[in-house]
Coordinates of C-alpha atoms and ligand atoms in Angstrom, one line a residue:
X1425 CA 0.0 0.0 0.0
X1426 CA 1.5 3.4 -0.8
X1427 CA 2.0 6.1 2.0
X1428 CA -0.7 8.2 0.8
X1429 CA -3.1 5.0 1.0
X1430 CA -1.9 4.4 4.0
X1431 CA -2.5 8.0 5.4
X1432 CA -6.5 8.3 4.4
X1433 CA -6.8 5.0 5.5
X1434 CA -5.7 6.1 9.2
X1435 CA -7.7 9.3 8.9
X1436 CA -10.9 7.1 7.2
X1437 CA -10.7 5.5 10.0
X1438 CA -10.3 8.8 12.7
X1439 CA -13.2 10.7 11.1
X1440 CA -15.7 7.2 11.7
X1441 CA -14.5 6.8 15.7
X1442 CA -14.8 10.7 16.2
X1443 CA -17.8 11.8 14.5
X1444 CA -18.9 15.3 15.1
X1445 CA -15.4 16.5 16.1
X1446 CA -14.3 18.8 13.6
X1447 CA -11.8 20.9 15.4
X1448 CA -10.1 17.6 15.9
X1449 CA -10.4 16.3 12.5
X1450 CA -8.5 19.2 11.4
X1451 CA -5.8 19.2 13.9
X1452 CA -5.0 15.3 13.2
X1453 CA -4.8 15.7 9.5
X1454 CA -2.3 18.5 9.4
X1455 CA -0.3 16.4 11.3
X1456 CA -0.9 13.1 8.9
X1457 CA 0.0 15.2 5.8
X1458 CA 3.4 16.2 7.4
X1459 CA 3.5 12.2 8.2
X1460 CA 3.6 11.2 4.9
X1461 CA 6.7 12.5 4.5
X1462 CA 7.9 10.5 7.8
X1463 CA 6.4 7.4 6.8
X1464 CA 8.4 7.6 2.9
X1465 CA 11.7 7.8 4.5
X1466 CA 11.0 6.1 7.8
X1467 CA 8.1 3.2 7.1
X1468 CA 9.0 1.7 10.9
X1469 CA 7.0 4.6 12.2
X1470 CA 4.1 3.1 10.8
X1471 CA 4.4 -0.5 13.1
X1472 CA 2.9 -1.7 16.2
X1473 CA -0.1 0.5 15.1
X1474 CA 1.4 3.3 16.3
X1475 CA -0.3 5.9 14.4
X1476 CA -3.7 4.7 15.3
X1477 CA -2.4 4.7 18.7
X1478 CA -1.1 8.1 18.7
X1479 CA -4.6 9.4 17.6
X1480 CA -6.6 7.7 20.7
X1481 CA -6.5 9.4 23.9
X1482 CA -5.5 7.4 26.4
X1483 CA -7.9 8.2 28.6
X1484 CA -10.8 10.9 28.3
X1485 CA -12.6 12.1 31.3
X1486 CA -16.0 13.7 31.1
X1487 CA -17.7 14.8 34.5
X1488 CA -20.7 17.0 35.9
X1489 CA -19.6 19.8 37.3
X1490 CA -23.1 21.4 39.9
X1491 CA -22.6 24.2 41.1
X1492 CA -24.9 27.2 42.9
X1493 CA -25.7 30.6 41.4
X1494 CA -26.0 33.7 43.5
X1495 CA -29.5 34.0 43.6
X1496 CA -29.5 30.5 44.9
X1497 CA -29.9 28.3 41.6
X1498 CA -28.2 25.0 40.8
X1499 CA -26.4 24.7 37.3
X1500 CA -24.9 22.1 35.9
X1501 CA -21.5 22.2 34.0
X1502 CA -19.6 19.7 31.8
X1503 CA -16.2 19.3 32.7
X1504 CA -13.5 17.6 30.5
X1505 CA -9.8 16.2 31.2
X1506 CA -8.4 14.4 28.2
X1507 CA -5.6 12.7 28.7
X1508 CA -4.1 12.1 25.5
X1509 CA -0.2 10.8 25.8
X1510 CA 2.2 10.1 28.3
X1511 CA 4.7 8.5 26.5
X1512 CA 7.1 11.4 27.4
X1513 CA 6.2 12.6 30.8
X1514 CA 3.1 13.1 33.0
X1515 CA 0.1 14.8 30.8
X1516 CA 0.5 18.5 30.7
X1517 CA -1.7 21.0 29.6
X1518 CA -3.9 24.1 30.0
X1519 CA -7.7 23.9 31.3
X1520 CA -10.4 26.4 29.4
X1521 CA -13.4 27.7 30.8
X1522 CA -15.9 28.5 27.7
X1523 CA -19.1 28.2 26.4
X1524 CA -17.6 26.3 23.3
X1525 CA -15.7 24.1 25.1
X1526 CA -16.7 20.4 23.5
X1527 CA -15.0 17.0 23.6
X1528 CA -13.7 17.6 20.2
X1529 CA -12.4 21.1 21.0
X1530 CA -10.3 19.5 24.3
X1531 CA -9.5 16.5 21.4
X1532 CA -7.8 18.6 19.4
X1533 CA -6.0 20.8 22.0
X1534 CA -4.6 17.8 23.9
X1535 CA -3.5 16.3 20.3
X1536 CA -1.5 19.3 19.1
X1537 CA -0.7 19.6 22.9
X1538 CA 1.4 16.3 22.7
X1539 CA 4.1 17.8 19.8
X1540 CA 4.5 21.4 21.2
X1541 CA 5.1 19.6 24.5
X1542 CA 7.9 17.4 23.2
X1543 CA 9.2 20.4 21.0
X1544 CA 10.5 22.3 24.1
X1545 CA 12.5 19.2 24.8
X1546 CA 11.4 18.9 28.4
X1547 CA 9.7 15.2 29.6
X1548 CA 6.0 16.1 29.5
X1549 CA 3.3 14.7 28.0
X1550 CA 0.3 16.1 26.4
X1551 CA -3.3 16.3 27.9
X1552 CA -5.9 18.6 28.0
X1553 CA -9.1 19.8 29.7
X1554 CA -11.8 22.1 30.5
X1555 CA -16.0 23.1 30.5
X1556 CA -18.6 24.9 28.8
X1557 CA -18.6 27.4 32.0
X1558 CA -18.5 31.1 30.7
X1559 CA -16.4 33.0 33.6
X1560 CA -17.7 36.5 31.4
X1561 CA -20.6 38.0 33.4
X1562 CA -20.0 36.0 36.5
X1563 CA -19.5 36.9 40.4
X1564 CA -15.9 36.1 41.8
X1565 CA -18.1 34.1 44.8
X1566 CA -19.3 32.0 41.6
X1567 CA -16.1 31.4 39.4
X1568 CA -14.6 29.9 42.9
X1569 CA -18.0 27.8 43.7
X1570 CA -17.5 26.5 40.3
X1571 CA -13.9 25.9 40.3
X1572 CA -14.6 24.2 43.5
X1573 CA -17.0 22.0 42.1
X1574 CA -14.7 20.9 39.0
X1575 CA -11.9 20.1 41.3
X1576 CA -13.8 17.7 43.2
X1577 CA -14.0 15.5 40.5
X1578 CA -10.7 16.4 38.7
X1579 CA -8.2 16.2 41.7
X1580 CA -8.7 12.1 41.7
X1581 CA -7.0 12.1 38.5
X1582 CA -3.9 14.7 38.7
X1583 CA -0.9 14.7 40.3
X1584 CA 2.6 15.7 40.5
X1585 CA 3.7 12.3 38.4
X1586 CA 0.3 12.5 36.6
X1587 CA -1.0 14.7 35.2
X1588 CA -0.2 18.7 36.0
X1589 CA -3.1 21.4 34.2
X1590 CA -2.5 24.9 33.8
X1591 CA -4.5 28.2 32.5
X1592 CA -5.7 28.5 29.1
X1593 CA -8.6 30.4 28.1
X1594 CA -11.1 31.9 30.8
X1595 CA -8.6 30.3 33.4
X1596 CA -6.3 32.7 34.6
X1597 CA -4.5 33.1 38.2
X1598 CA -7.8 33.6 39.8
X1599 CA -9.3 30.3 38.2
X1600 CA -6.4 28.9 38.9
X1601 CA -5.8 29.9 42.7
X1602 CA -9.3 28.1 43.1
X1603 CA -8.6 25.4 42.3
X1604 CA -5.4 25.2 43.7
X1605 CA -7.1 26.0 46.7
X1606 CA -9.8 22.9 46.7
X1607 CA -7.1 20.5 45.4
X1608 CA -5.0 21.4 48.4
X1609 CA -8.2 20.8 51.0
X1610 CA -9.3 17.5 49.4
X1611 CA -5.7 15.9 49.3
X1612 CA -4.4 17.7 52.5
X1613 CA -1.1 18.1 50.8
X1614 CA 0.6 21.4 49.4
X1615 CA 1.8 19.6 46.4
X1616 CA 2.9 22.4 44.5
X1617 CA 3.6 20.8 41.3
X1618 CA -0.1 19.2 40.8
X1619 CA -0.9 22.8 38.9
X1620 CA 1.0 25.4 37.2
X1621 CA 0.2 29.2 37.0
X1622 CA 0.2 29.3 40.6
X1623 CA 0.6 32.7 42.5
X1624 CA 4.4 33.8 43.0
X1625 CA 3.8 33.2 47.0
X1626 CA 2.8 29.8 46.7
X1627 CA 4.7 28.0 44.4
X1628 CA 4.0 29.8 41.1
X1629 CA 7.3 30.9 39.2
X1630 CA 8.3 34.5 37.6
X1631 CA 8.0 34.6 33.5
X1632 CA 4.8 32.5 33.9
X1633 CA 2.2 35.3 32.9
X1634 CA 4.1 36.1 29.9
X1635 CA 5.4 33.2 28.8
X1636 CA 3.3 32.4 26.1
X1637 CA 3.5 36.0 24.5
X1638 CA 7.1 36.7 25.5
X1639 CA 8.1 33.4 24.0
X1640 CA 6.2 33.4 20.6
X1641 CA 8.0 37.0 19.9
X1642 CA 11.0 35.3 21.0
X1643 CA 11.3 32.4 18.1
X1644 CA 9.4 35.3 15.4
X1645 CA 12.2 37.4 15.9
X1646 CA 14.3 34.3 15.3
X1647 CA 12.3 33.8 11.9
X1648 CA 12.9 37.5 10.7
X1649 CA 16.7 36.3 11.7
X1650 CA 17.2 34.0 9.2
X1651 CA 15.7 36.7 6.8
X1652 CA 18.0 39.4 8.2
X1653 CA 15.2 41.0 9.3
X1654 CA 13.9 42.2 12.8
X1655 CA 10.8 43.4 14.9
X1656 CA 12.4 46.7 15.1
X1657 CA 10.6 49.4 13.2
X1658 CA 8.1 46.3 12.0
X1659 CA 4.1 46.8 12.1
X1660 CA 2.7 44.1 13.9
X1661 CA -1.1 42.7 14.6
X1662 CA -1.6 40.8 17.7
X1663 CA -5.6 39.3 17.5
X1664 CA -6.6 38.7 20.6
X1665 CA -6.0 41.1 24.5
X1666 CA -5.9 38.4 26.8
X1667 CA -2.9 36.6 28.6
X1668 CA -0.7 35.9 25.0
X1669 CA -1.8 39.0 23.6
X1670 CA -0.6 41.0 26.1
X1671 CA 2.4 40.3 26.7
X1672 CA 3.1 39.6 22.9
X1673 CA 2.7 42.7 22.4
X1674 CA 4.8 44.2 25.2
X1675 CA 7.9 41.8 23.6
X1676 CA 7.3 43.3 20.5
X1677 CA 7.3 47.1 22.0
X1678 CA 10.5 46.3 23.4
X1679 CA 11.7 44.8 20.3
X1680 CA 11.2 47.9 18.3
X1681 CA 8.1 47.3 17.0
X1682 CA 4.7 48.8 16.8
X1683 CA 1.6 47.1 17.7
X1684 CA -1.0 48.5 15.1
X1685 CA -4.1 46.5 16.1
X1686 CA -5.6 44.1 18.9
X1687 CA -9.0 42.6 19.3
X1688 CA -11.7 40.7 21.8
X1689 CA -14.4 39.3 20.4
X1690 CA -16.4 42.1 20.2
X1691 CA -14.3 43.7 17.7
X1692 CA -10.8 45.2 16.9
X1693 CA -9.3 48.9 17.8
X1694 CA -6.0 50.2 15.4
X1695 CA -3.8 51.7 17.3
X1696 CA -1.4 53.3 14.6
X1697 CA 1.3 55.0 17.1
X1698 CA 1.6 51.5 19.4
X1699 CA -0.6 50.6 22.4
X1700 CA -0.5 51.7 25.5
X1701 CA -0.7 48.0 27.7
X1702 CA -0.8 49.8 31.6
X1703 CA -4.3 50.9 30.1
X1704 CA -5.7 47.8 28.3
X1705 CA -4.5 45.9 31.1
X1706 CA -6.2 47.5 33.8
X1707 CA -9.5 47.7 30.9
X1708 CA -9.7 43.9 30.3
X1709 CA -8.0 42.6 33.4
X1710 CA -9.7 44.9 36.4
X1711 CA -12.4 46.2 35.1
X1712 CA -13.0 43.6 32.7
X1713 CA -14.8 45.6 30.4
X1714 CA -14.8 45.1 26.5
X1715 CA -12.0 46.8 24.1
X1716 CA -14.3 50.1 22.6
X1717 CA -13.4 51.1 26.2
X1718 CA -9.7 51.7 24.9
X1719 CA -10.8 53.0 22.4
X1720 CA -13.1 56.0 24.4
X1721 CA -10.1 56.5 26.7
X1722 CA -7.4 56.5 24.3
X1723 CA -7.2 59.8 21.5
X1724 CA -6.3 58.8 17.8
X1725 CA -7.6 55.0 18.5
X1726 CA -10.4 53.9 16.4
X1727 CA -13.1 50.5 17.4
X1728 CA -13.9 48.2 14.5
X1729 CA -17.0 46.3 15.8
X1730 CA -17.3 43.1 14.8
X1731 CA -14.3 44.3 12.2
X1732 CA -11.7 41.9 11.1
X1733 CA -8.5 42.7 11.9
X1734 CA -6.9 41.0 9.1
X1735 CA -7.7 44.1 7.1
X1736 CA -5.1 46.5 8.8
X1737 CA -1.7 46.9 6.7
X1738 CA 1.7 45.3 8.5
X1739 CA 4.5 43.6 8.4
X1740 CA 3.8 41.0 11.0
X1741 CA 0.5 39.0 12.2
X1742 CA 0.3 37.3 15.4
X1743 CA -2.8 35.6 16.0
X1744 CA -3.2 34.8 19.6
X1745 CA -7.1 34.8 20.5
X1746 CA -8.4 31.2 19.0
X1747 CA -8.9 28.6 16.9
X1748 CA -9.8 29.5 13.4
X1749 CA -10.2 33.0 13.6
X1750 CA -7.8 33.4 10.0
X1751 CA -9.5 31.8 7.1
X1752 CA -8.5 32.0 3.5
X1753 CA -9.8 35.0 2.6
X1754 CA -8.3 36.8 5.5
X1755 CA -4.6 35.6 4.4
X1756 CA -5.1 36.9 1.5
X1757 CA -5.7 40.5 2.9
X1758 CA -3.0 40.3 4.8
X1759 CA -1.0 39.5 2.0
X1760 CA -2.2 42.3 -0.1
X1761 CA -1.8 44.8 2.7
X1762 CA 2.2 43.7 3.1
X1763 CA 2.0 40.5 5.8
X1764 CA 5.0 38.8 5.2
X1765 CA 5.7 36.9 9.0
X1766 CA 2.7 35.2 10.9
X1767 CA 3.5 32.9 14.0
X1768 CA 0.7 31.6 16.2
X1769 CA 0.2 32.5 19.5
X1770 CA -3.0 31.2 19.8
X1771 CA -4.1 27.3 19.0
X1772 CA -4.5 26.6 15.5
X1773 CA -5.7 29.8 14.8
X1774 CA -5.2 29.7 10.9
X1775 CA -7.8 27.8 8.7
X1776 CA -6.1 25.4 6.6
X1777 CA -6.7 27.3 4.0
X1778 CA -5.1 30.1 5.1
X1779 CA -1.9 28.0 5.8
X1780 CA -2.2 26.5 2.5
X1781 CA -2.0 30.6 0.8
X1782 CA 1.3 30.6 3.2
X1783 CA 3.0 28.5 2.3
X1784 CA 1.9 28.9 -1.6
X1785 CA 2.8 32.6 -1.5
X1786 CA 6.2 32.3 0.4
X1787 CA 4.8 34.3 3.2
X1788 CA 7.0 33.0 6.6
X1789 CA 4.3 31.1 8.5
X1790 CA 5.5 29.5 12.1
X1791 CA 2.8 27.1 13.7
X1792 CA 1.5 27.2 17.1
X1793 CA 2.9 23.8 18.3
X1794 CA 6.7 25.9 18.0
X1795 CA 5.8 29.5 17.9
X1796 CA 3.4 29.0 21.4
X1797 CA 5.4 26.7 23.4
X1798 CA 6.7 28.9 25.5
X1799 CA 3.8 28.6 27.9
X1800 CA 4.2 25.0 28.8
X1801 CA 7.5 25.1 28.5
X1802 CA 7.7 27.5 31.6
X1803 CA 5.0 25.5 33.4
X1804 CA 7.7 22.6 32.9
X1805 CA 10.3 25.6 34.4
X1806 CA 7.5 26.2 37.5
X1807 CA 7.7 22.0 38.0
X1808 CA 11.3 21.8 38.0
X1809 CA 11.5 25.1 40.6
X1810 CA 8.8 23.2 43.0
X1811 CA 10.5 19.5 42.4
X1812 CA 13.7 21.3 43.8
X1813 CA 11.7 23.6 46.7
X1814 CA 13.7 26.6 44.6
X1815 CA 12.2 29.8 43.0
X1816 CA 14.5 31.3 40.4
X1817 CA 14.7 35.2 39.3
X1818 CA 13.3 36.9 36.6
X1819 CA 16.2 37.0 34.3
X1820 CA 17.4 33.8 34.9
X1821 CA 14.0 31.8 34.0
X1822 CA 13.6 34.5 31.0
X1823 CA 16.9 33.5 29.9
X1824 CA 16.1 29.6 29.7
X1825 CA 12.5 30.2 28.1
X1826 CA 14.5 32.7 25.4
X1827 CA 17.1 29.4 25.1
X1828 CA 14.2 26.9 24.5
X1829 CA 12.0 29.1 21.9
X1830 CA 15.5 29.7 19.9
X1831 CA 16.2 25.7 19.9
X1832 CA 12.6 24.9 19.2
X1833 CA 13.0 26.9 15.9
X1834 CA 16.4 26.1 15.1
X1835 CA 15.1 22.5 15.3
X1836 CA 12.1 23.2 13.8
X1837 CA 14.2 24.9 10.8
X1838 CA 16.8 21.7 10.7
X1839 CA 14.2 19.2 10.3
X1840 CA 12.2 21.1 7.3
X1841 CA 15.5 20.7 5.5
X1842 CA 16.0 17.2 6.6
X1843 CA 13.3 16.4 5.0
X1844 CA 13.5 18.5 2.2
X1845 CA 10.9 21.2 2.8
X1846 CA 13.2 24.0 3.4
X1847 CA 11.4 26.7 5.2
X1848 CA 8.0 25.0 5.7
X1849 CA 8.0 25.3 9.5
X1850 CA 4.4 23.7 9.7
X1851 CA 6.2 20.4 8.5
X1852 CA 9.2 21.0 10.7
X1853 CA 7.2 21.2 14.1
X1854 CA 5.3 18.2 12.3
X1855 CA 7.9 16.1 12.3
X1856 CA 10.2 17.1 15.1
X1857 CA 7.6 16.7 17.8
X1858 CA 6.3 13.5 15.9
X1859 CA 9.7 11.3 16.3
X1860 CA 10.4 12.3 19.6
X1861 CA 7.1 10.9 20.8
X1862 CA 7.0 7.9 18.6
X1863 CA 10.6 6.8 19.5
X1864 CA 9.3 7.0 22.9
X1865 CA 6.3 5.2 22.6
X1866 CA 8.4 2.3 20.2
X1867 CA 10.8 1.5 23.1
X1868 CA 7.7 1.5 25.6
X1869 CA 6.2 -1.4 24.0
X1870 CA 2.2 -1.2 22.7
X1871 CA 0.2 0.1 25.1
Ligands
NDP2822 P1 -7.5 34.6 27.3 O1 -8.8 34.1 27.8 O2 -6.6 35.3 28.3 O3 -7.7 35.6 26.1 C1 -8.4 35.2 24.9 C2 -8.5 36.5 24.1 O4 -9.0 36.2 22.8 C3 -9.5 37.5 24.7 O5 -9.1 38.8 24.4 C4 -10.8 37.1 23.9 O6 -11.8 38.2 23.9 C5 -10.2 36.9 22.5 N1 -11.1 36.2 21.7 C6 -11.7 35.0 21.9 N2 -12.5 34.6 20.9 C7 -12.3 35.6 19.9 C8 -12.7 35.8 18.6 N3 -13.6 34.9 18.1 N4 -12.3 36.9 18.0 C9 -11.5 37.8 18.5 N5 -11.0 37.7 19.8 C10 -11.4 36.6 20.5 O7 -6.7 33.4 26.7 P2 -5.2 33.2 26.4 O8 -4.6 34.4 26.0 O9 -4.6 32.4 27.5 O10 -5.3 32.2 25.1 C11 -5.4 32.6 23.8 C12 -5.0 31.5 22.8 O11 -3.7 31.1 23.1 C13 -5.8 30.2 22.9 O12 -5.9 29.6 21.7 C14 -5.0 29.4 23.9 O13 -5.3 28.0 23.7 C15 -3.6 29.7 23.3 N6 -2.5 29.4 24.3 C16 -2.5 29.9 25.5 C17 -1.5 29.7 26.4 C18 -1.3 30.3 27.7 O14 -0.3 30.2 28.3 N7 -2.3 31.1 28.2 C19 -0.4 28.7 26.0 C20 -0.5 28.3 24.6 C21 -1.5 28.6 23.8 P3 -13.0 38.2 24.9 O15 -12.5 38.8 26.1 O16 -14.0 39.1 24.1 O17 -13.5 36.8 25.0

């Protein structure tokens, strides 16, 4: 049977056992494509089933999360932990708290979560989890009743050597000082290393907030590199003003650049002389209020509602809210307004189709399993500091994420050509995370 035979055959197969789960169907044949490639050169990675078994979680958790209102109601939650591989370490991997949050949604998030972890090079595996709660419009007294309630079920199945969650979206250090907090009452332990994220008092480590951001500026700036090319004096859109937003865009302020647009989901606001970040900080963050706000405190800032953001002219995009929020069309205005450099901060946020005009127009594209590493790769940082009862400065822990982003794309970069796809980093991440995990799982026998 050829390779290509052999890769629909797998995903045939994927799309009948996961009906209904788009998000994941998507993630799972982007990484198949770049398998073909493997599988030509390498055709052992094809034996002891351990595609198929890469695809299947190996264990998915779904729970009822009850929990009371402040006018006295019960409501019921769904509450997800996926744990998908831990041929490399325990599972590791953000929580989100959203009203989209699905099976398939976690699926795909603890798939891709599997290669960006072994990427950074540091033994975790990858898992995932989360619930259809919407912390937006909510009381702090009910985000912690909820938490409270999810952690009753989830603690039975996390652990230091198990599995260690984080933040993702609508789970920030509040969310996750909840749970902390209920995890630590029901196991009467303060096992710092059962959650990452934590507070800088109790366990948490420095860089953590701004990981993600700082680290996805990091390996762009890396990209311009090999172009002799740099963030200073460059344009940039960052989608998105939560936690990888943010602090993408401070990275690329201090890099020179000038952020020219951000967005919620209400809409987008161009800010052509840079933004101001003490001010949407203290707007989204504080007062939690929606992103016109900037706009009516801010002179010279203009509100797009509803607006796509895709439409402003620059040099670099950096798409950091969510999943498939740059389609086709949008690439193409990006490329016709001067886009040449996108990385993902956020999780698969470009359509295939978008990725597809990428790579066909030469336009730089990194993928979010490098370019948003940096995160987890810090949580790993925040484990090693608890595992050693040591917290380690600013600068230093900056330092090691700034090492791991530049060897994630160096390796990323090496790869592509190994395999003879020079500069198609989509592959690269592809393939690199791939053979670290499937070497892993080949020596560990078929389980
Ligand atoms: P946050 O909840 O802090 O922020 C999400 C931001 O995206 C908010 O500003 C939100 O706006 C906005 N947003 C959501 N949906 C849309 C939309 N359809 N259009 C425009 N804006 C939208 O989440 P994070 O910053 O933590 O996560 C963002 C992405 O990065 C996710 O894909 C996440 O999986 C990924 N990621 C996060 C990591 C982390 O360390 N936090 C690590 C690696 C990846 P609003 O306030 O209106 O909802």
């Amino acid at each position: 049977m050829s390779v290509d035979q052999q890769i629909s055959e797998y995903y045939d197969k994927l799309l009948k056992r996961n009906a209904g789960e788009p998000e994941f169907h998507q993630a799972v044949s982007e990484v198949l494509d770049s398998l073909k490639i493997v599988l030509g050169k390498d055709p052992h990675y094809a034996d002891y089933g351990l595609v198929d078994r890469l695809c299947e979680p190996e264990r998915q958790i779904i729970f009822r999360v009850p929990w009371t209102d402040d006018e006295g109601q019960i409501q019921v939650n769904r509450g997800f932990r996926v744990q998908f591989n831990s041929a490399l370490g325990p599972y590791k991997g953000g929580l989100r708290f959203h009203p989209s949050v699905n099976l398939g949604i976690i699926k795909f998030l603890g798939f891709e979560q599997i290669f960006k972890n072994s990427l950074t090079g540091l033994p975790i595996g990858g898992g995932k989890g989360g619930s259809d709660f919407d912390p937006k419009g909510k009381s702090d007294r009910e985000v912690m009743r909820f938490c409270q309630s999810f952690m009753t079920e989830l603690h039975r199945h996390i652990g230091e050597y198990r599995d260690v969650p984080a933040g993702d979206i609508g789970v920030g250090a509040r969310e996750v000082g909840y749970l902390f907090g209920q995890y630590r009452r029901l196991s009467n332990q303060h096992e710092s290393g059962v959650l990452t994220g934590k507070g800088l008092s109790w366990g948490g480590s420095l860089v953590r907030t701004e990981a993600t951001g700082y680290g996805l500026v990091y390996l762009t700036q890396e990209m311009l590199k090999t172009h002799n090319e740099s963030l200073d004096g460059a344009k940039v859109i960052v989608s998105g003003s939560g936690n990888v937003a943010t602090y993408a865009a401070q990275k690329v302020q201090q890099f020179g650049g000038t952020v020219v647009a951000m967005s919620d989901s209400s809409g987008y606001i161009t800010t052509p002389n840079g933004v101001d970040l003490e001010l949407l900080r203290d707007i989204k963050e504080n007062r939690r209020e929606r992103i016109h706000v900037y706009a009516e405190e801010c002179d010279g800032v203009e509100f797009v509602e509803r607006g796509n953001i895709w439409e402003v002219p620059a040099d670099v995009a950096l798409p950091c809210a969510t999943q498939n929020e740059l389609d086709g069309d949008s690439a193409k205005l990006l490329a016709d307004n001067g886009v040449r450099y996108v990385a993902e901060g956020a999780n698969m946020p470009c359509t295939p189709e978008a990725i597809h005009f990428f790579q066909d127009s030469k336009i730089n594209f990194a993928p979010g399993k490098a370019a948003n590493a940096g995160g987890v790769a810090t949580s790993a940082l925040e484990m090693q500091q608890n595992a050693s009862r040591d917290s380690w400065s600013f600068d230093y822990t900056d330092e090691r994420l700034h090492a791991i982003m530049s060897n994630i794309f160096k390796n990323v970069e090496k790869t592509a050509k190994e395999y003879d796809r020079e500069g198609d980093y989509v592959a690269g991440a592809n393939i690199a995370g791939f053979k670290k995990v499937a070497d892993a799982m080949l020596a560990q026998g078929v389980i």
